[in-house]
mmCIF file of C-alpha atoms and ligand atoms in Angstrom:
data_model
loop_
_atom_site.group_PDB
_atom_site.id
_atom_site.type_symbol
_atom_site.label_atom_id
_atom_site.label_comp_id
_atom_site.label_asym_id
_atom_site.label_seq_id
_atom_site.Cartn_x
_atom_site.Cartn_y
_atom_site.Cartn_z
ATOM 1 C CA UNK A 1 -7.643 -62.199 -16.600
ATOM 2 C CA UNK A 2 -6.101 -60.093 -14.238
ATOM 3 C CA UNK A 3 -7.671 -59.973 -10.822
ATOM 4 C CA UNK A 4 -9.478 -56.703 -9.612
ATOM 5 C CA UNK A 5 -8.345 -54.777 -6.888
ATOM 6 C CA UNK A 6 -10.730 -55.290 -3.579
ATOM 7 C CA UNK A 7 -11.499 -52.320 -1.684
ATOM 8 C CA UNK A 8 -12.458 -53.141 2.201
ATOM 9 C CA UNK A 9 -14.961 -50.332 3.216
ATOM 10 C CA UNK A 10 -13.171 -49.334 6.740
ATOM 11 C CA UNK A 11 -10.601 -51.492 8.512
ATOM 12 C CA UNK A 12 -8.398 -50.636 11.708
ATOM 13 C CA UNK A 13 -5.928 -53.218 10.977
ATOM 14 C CA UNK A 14 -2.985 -51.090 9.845
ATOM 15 C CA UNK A 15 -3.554 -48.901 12.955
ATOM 16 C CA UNK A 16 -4.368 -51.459 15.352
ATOM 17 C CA UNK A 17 -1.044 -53.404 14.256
ATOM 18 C CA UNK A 18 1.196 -50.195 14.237
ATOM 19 C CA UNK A 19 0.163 -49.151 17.748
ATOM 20 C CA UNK A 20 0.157 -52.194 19.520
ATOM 21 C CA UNK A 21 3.386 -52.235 21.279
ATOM 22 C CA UNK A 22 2.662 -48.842 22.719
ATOM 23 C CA UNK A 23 -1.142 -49.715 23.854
ATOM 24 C CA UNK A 24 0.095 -52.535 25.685
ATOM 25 C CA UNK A 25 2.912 -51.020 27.253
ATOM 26 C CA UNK A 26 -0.161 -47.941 28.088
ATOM 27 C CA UNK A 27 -2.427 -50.819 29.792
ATOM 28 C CA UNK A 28 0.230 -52.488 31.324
ATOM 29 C CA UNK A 29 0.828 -48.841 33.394
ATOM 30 C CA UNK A 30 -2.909 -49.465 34.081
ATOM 31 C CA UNK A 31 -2.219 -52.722 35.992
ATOM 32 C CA UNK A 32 0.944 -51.271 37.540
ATOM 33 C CA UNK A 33 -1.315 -48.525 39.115
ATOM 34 C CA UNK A 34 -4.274 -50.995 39.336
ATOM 35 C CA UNK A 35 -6.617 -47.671 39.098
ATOM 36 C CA UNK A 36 -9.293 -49.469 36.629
ATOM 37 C CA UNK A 37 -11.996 -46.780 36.790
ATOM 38 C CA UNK A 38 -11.640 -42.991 37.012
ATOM 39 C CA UNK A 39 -8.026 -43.483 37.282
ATOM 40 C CA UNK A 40 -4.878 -41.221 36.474
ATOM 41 C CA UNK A 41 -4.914 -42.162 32.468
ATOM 42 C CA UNK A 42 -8.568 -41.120 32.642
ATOM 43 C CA UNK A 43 -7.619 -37.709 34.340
ATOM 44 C CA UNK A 44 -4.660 -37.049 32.129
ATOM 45 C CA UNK A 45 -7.068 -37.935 28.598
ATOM 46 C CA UNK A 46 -9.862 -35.382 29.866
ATOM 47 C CA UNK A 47 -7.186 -32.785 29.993
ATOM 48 C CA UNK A 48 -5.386 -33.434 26.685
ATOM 49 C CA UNK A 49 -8.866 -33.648 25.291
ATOM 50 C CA UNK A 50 -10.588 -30.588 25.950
ATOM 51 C CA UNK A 51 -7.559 -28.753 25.685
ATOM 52 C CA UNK A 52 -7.365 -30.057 21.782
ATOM 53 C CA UNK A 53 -10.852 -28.853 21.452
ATOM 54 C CA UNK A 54 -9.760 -25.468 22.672
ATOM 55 C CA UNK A 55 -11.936 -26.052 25.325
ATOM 56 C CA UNK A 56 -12.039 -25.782 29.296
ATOM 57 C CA UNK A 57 -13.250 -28.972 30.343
ATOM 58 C CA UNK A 58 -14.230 -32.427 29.421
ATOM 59 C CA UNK A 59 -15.538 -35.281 31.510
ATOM 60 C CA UNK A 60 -14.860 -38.616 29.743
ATOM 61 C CA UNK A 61 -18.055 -41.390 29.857
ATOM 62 C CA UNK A 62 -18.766 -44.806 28.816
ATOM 63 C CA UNK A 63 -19.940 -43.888 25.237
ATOM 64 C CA UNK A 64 -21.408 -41.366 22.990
ATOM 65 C CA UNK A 65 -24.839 -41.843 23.916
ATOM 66 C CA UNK A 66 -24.207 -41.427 27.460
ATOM 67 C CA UNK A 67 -22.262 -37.991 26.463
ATOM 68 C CA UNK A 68 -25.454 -37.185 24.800
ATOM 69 C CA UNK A 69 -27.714 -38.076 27.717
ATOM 70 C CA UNK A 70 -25.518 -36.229 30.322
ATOM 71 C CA UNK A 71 -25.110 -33.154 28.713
ATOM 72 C CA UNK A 72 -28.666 -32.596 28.611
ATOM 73 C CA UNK A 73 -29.508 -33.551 32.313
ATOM 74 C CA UNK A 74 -27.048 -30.972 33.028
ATOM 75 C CA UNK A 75 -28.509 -28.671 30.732
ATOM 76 C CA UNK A 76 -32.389 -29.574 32.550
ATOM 77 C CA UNK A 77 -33.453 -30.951 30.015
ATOM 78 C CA UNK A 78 -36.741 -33.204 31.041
ATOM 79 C CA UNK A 79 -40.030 -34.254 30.340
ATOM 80 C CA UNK A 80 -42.257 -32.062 28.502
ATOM 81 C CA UNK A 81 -39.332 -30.205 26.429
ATOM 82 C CA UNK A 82 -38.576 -30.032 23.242
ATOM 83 C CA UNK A 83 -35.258 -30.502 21.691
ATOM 84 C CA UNK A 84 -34.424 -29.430 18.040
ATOM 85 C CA UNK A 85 -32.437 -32.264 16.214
ATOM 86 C CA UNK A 86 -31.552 -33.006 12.371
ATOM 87 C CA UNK A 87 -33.354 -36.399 11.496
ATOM 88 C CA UNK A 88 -30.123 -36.812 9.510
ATOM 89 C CA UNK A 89 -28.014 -38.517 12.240
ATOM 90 C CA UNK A 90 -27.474 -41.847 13.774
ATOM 91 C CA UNK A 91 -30.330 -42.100 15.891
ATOM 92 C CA UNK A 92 -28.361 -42.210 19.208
ATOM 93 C CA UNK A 93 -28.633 -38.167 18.949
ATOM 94 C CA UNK A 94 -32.623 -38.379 19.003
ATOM 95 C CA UNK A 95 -32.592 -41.708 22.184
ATOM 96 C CA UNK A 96 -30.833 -39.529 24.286
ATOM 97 C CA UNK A 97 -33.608 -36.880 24.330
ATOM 98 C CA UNK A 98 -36.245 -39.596 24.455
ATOM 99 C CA UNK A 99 -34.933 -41.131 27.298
ATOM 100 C CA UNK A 100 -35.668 -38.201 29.413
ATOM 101 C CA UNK A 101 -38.995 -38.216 28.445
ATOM 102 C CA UNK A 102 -38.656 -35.162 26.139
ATOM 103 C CA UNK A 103 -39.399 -34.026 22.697
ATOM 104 C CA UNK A 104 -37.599 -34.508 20.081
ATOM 105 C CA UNK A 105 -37.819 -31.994 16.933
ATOM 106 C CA UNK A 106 -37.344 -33.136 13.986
ATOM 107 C CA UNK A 107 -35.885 -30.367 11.448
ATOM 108 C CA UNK A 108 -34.556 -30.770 7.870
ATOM 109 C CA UNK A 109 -31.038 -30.391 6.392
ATOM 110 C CA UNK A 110 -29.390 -27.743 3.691
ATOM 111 C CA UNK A 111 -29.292 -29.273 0.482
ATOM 112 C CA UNK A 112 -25.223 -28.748 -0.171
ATOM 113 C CA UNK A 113 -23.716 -29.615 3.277
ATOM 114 C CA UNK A 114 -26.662 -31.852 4.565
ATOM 115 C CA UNK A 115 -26.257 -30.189 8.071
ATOM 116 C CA UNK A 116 -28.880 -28.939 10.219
ATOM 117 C CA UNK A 117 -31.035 -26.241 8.251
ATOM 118 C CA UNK A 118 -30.796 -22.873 10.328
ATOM 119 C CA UNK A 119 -33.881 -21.552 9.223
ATOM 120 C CA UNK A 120 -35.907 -24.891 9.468
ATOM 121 C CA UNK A 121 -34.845 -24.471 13.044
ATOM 122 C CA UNK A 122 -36.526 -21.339 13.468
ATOM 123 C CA UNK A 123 -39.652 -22.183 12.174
ATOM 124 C CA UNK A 124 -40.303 -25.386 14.248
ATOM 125 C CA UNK A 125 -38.956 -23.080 17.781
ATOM 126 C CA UNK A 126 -41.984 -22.898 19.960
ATOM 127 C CA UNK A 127 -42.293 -22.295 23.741
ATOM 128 C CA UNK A 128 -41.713 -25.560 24.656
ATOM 129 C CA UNK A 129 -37.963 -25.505 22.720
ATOM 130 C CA UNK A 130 -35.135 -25.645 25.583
ATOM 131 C CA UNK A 131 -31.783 -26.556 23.198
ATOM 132 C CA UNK A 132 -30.861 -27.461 19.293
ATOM 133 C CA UNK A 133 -28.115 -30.439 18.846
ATOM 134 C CA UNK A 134 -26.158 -29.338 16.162
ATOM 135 C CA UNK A 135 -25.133 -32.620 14.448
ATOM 136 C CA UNK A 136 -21.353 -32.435 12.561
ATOM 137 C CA UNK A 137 -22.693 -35.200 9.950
ATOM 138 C CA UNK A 138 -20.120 -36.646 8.337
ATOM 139 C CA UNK A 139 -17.352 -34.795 9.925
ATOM 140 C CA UNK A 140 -18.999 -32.070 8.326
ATOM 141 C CA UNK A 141 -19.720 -29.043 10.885
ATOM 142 C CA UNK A 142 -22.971 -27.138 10.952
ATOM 143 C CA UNK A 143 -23.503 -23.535 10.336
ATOM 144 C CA UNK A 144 -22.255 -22.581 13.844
ATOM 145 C CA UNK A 145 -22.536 -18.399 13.251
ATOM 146 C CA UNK A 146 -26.050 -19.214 12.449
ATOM 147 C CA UNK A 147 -26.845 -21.565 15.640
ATOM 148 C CA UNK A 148 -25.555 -19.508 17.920
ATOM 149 C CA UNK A 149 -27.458 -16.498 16.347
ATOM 150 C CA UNK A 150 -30.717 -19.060 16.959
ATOM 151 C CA UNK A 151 -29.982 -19.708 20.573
ATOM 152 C CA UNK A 152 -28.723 -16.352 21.580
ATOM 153 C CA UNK A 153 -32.091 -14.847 20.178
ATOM 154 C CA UNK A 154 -34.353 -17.178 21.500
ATOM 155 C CA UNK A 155 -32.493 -18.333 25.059
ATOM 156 C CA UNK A 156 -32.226 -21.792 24.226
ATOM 157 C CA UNK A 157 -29.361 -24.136 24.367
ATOM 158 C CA UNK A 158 -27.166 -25.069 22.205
ATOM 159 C CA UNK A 159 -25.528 -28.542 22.449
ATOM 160 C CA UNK A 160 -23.164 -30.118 19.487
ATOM 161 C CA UNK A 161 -23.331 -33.702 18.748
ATOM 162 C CA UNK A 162 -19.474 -33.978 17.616
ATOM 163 C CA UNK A 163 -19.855 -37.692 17.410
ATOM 164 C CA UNK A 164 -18.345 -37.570 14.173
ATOM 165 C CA UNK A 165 -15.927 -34.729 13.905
ATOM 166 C CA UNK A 166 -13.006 -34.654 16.287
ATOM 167 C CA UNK A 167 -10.973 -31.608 14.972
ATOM 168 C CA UNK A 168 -13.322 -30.348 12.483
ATOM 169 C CA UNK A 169 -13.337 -26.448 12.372
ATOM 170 C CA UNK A 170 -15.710 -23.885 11.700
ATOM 171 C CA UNK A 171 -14.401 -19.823 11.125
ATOM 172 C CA UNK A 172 -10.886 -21.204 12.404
ATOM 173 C CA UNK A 173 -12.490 -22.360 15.385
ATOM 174 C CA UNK A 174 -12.683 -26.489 16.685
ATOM 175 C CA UNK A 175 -16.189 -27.469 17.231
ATOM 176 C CA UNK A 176 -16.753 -28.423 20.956
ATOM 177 C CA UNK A 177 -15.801 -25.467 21.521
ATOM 178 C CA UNK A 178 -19.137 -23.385 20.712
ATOM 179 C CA UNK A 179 -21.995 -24.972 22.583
ATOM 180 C CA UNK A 180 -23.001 -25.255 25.850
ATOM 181 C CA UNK A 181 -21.712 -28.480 25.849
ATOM 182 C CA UNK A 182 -20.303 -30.710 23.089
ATOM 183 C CA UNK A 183 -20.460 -34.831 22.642
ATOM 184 C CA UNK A 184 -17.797 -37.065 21.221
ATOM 185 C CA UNK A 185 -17.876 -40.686 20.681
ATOM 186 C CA UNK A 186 -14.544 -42.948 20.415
ATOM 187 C CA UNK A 187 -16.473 -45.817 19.455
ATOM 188 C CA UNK A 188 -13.884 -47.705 17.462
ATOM 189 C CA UNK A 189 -14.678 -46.814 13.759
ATOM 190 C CA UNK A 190 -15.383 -42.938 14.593
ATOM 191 C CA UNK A 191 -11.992 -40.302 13.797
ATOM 192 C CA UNK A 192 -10.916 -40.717 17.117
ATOM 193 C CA UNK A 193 -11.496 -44.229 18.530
ATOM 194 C CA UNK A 194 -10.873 -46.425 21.554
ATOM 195 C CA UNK A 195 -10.647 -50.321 21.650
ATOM 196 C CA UNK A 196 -13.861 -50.332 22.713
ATOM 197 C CA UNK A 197 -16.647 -47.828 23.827
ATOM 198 C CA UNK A 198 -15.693 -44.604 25.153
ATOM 199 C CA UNK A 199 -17.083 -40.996 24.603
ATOM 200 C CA UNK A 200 -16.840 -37.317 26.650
ATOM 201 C CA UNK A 201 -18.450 -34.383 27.148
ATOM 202 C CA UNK A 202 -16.806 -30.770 26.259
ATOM 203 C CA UNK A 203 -17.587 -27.556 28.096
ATOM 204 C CA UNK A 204 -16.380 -24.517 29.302
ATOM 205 C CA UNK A 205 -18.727 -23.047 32.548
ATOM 206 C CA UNK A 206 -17.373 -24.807 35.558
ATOM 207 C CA UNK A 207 -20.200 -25.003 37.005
ATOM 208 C CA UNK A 208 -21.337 -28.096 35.375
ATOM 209 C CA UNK A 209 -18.485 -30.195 36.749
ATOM 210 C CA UNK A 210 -20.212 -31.569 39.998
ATOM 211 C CA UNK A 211 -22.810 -32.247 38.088
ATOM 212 C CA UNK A 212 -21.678 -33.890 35.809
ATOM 213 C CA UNK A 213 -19.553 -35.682 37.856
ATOM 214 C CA UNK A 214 -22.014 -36.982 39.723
ATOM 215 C CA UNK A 215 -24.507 -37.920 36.703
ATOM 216 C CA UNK A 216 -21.634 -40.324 36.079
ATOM 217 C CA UNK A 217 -20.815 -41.852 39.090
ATOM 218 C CA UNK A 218 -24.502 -43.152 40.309
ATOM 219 C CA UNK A 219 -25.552 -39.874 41.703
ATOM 220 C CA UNK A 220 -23.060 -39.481 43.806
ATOM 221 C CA UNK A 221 -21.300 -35.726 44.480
ATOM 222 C CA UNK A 222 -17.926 -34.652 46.155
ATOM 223 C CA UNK A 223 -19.345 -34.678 49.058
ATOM 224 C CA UNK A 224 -20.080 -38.448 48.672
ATOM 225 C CA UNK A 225 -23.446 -37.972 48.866
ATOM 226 C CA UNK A 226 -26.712 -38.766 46.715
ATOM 227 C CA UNK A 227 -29.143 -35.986 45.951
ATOM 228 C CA UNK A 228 -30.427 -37.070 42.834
ATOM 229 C CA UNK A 229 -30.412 -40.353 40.633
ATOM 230 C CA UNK A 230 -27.746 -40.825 38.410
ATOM 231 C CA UNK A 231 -26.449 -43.889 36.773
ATOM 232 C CA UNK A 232 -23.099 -45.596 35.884
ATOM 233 C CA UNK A 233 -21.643 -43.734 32.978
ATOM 234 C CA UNK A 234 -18.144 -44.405 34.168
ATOM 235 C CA UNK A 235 -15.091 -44.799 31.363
ATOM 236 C CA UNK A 236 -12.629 -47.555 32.161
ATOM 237 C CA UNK A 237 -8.928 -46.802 32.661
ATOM 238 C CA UNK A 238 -8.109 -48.942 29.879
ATOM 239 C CA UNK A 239 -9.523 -47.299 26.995
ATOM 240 C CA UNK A 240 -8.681 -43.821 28.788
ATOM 241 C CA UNK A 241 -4.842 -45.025 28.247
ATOM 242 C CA UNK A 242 -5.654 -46.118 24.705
ATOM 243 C CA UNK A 243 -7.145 -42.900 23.745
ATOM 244 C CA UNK A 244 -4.093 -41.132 25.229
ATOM 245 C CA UNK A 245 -1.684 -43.083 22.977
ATOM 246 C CA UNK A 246 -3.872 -42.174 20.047
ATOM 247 C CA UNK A 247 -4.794 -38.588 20.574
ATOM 248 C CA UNK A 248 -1.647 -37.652 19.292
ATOM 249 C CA UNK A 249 -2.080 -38.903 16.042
ATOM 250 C CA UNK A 250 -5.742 -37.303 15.088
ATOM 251 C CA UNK A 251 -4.246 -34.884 12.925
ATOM 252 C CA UNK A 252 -2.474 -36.544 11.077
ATOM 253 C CA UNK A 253 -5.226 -38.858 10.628
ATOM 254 C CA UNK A 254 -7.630 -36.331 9.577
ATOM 255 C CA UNK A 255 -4.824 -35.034 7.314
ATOM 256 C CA UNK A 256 -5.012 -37.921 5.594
ATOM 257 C CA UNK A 257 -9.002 -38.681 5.470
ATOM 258 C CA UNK A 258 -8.793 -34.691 4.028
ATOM 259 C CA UNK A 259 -6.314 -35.600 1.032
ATOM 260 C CA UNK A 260 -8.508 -38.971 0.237
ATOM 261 C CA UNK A 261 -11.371 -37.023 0.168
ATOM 262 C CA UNK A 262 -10.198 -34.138 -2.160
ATOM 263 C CA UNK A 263 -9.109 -37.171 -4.191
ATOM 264 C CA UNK A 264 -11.843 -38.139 -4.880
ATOM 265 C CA UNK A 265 -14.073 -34.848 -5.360
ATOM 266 C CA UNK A 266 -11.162 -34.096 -7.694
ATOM 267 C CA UNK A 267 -11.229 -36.960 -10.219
ATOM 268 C CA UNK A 268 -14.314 -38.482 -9.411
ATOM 269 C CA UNK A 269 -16.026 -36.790 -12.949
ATOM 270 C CA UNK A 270 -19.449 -38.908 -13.161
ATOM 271 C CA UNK A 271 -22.912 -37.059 -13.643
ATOM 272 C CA UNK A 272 -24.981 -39.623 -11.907
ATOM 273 C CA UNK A 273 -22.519 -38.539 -8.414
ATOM 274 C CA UNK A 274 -23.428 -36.128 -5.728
ATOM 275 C CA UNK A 275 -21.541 -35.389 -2.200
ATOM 276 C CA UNK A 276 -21.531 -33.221 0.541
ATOM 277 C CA UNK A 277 -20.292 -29.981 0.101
ATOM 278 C CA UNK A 278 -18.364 -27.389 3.637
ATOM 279 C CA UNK A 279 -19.689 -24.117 4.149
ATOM 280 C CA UNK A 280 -16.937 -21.103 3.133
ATOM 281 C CA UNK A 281 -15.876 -21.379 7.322
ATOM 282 C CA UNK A 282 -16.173 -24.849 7.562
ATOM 283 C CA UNK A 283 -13.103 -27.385 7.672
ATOM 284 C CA UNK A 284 -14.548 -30.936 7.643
ATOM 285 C CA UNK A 285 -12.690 -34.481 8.804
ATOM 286 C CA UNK A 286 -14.538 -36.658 6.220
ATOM 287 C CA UNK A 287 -15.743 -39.183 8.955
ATOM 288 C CA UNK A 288 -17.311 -40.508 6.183
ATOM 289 C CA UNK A 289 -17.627 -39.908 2.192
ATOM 290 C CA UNK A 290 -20.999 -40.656 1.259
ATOM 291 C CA UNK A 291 -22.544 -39.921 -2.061
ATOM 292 C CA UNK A 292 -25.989 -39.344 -3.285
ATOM 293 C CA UNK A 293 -26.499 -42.031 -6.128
ATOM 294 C CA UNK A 294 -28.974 -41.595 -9.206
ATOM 295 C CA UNK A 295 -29.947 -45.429 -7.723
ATOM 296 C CA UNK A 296 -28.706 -47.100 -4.389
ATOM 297 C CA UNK A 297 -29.592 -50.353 -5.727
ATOM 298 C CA UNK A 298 -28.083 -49.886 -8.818
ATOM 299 C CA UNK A 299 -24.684 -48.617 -7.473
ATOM 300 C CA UNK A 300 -24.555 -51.349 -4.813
ATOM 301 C CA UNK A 301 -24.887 -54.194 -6.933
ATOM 302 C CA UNK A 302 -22.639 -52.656 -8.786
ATOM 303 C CA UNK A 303 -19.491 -51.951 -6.374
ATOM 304 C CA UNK A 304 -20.579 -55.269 -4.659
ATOM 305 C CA UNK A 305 -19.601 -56.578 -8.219
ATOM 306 C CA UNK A 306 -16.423 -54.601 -8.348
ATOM 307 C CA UNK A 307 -14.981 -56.083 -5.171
ATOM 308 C CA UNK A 308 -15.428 -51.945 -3.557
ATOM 309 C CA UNK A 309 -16.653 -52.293 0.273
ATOM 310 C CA UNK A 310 -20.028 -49.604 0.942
ATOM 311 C CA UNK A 311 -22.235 -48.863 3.543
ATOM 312 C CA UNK A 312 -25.349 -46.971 4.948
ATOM 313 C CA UNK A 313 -24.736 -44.260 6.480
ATOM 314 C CA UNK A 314 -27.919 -44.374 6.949
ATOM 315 C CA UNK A 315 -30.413 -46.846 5.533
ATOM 316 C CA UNK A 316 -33.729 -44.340 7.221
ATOM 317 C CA UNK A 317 -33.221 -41.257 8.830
ATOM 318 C CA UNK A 318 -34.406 -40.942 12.417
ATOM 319 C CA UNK A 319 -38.129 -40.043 11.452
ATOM 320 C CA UNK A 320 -38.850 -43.052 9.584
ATOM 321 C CA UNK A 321 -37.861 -45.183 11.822
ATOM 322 C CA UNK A 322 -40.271 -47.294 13.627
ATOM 323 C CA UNK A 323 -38.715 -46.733 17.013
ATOM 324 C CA UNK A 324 -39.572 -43.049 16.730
ATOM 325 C CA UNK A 325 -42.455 -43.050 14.306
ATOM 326 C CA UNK A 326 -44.928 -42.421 17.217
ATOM 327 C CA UNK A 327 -43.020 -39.542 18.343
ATOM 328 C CA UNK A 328 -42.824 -37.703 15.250
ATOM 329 C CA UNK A 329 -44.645 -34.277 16.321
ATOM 330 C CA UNK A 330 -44.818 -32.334 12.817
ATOM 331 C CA UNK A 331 -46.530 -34.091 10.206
ATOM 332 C CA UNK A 332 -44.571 -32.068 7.731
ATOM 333 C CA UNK A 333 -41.995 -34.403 5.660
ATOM 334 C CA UNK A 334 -38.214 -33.616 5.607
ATOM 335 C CA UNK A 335 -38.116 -33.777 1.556
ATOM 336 C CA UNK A 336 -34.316 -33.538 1.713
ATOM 337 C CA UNK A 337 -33.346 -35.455 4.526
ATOM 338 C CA UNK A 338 -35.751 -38.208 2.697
ATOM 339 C CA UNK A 339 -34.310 -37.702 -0.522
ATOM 340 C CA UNK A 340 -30.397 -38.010 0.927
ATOM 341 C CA UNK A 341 -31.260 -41.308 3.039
ATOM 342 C CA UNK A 342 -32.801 -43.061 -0.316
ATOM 343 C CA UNK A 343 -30.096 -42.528 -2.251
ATOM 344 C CA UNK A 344 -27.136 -42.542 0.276
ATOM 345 C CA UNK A 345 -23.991 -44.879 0.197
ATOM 346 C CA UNK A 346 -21.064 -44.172 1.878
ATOM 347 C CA UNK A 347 -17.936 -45.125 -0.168
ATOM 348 C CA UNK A 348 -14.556 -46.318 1.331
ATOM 349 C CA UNK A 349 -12.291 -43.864 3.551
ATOM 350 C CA UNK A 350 -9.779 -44.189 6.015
ATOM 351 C CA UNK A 351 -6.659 -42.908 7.376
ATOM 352 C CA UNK A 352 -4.284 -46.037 6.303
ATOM 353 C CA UNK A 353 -5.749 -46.291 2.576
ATOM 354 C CA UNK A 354 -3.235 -46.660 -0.483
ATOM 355 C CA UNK A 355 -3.085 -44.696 -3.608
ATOM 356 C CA UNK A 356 -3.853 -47.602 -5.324
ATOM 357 C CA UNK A 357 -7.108 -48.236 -3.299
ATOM 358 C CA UNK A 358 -8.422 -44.787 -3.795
ATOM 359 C CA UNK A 359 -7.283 -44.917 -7.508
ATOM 360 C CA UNK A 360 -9.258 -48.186 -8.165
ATOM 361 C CA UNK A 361 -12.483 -46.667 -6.073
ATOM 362 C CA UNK A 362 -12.158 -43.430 -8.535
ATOM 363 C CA UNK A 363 -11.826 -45.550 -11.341
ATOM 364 C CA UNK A 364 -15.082 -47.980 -10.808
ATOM 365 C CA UNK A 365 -17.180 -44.737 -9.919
ATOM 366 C CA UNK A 366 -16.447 -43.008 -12.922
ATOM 367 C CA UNK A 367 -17.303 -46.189 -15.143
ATOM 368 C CA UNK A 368 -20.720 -46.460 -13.524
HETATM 369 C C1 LIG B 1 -21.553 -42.690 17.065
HETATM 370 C C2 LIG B 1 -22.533 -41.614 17.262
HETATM 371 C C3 LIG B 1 -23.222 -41.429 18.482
HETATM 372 C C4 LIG B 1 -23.222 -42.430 19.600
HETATM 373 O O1 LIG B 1 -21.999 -42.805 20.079
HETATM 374 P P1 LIG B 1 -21.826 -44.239 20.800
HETATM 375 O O2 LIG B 1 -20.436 -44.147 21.355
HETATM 376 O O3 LIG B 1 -21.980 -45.284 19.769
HETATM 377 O O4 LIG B 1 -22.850 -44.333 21.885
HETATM 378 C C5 LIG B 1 -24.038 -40.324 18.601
HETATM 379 N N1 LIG B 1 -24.204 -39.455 17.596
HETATM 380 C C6 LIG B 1 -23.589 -39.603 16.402
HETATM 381 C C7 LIG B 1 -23.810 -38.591 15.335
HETATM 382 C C8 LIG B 1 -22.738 -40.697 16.193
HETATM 383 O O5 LIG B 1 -22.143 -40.848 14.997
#
């Protein structure tokens, strides 16, 4: 009998191994300089990275959530607010608003690109409403004409949670670029990842800089003084020089994640298969490719059998989990974010897959 083909759901192997002379030679500039924290690499990354957002600024953090967190303190965001959020998102997006002590909103998604729902925002805005986080799910990026429409009629804020989409576009233009302010995570696995955790915040009105600054360093302003509290969001140099060496590879990366994706959409031909479909103006970087199965159970014994790596992506949506069950303010259910986070699994992609992988994943779908 001829042995299958395994399928690994995600691995940073291949990368890791074809980088690795230059990250090392990267960190061992770090030691040279001995500038561990808010050094020159971290100077030089914030630079190169808002600038490939098309953006003015960005002030690099210790991770996503903390992007997330920051960007609404600047924003004055605090208790008593509400925030308007997907519930489809990892549920960093919805602790960040909670740990301010404000609201979080809980709105539903469309049912083709499983983004934010524009007009599910607009009946849950009340008085209360200070900002919308626009979640890119998937890579995938939200109805931004519409969102900015939202905010510009109502004089709220509009943050992006860009988490998953580094480079995705929407009308020709790169999303952390349309917001207020725009969060990215380079946790390891994400499109753009560190060797460790890392994650910015994208802007363009200079006027958030000392703040922000400041929300990052303990509180403390150019002046070197302490007006309000802060914490220690800091990035290390390290994973700022790591981030430089690979910032010059995203596109090629999402290049790649693009062709395995249309790939599959194109010869994946089985009835009992759903995924997420772009807007006309949207250009997404397939984070992830997750499909909407007539059974999760039923497909994940089944690739488990075929040797084909899966995961959540996610196993509840934010609502339904117990963690934020008590702060659910609409009673109202979310029939499509429910109805996605049953029957979601997210099927293997990455940059540094063969032909032969995404053949044999095609292949085992279509005989399901
Ligand atoms: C990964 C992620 C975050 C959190 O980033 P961390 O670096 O893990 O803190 C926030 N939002 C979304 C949508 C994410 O995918």
């Amino acid at each position: 009998m001829q042995l299958k083909t395994k399928v690994p759901f995600f691995s940073l192997q291949e990368q890791s191994t074809a980088l690795k002379a230059e990250v090392l030679s990267a960190i061992e500039k770090v030691i040279e300089q001995s500038d561990y924290v808010l050094g020159k690499d971290l100077v030089q990354f914030e630079k190169s990275f808002a600038s490939y957002c098309e953006s003015a600024y960005a002030l690099a953090v210790s991770n996503g959530t903390a992007a997330i967190y920051v960007a609404l303190r600047a924003l004055n965001i605090k208790e008593g607010d509400e925030v308007i959020l997907p519930s489809a998102t990892f549920s960093a997006t919805a602790l960040a608003i909670c740990q301010l002590g404000a609201t979080p909103v809980f709105c539903d998604i469309d049912a083709r690109t499983w983004t934010i729902d524009p007009a599910d925002i607009e009946k849950k805005i009340s008085n209360k409403t200070k900002a919308i986080i626009a979640v890119h799910l998937y890579g995938n990026p939200c109805r931004m004409d519409a969102l900015l429409e939202l905010a510009e009629k109502y004089k709220i804020e509009l943050i992006e949670d860009a988490a998953q989409a580094h480079g995705s576009s929407f009308n020709k233009q790169k999303v952390g670029s349309f917001g207020s302010m725009a969060c990215f995570s380079f946790y390891p696995s994400k499109n753009l990842g560190s060797m460790g955790d890392a994650g910015a915040v994208v802007y363009n009105n200079p006027n958030y800089t000392e703040f922000l600054a400041a929300i990052r360093n303990c509180g403390k302003n150019f002046k070197g003084e302490h007006e309000f509290l802060g914490f220690n969001y800091r990035m290390t140099s390290f994973q700022a020089a790591v981030l430089n060496v690979k910032l010059p590879h995203l596109d090629s990366w999402n290049k790649r994640r693009q062709e395995i994706a249309s790939f599959y959409k194109n010869n994946i031909n089985n009835p009992k298969i759903e995924w997420q479909e772009s807007h006309d103006s949207a250009v997404s970087v397939y984070h992830l490719f997750v499909v909407k199965a007539d059974s999760r159970e039923k497909l994940m014994a089944y690739l488990e059998e075929e040797g084909i790596g899966y995961s959540l992506h996610y196993k509840e949506a934010v609502h339904q989990q117990a963690a934020y069950k008590d702060l659910v303010l609409s009673t109202a259910s979310l029939p499509i974010t429910e109805d996605l986070f049953s029957r979601c699994v997210s099927l293997p992609l990455f940059p540094e897959m063969t032909l032969e992988q995404c053949q044999r994943v095609v292949e085992v779908i279509n005989a399901y």
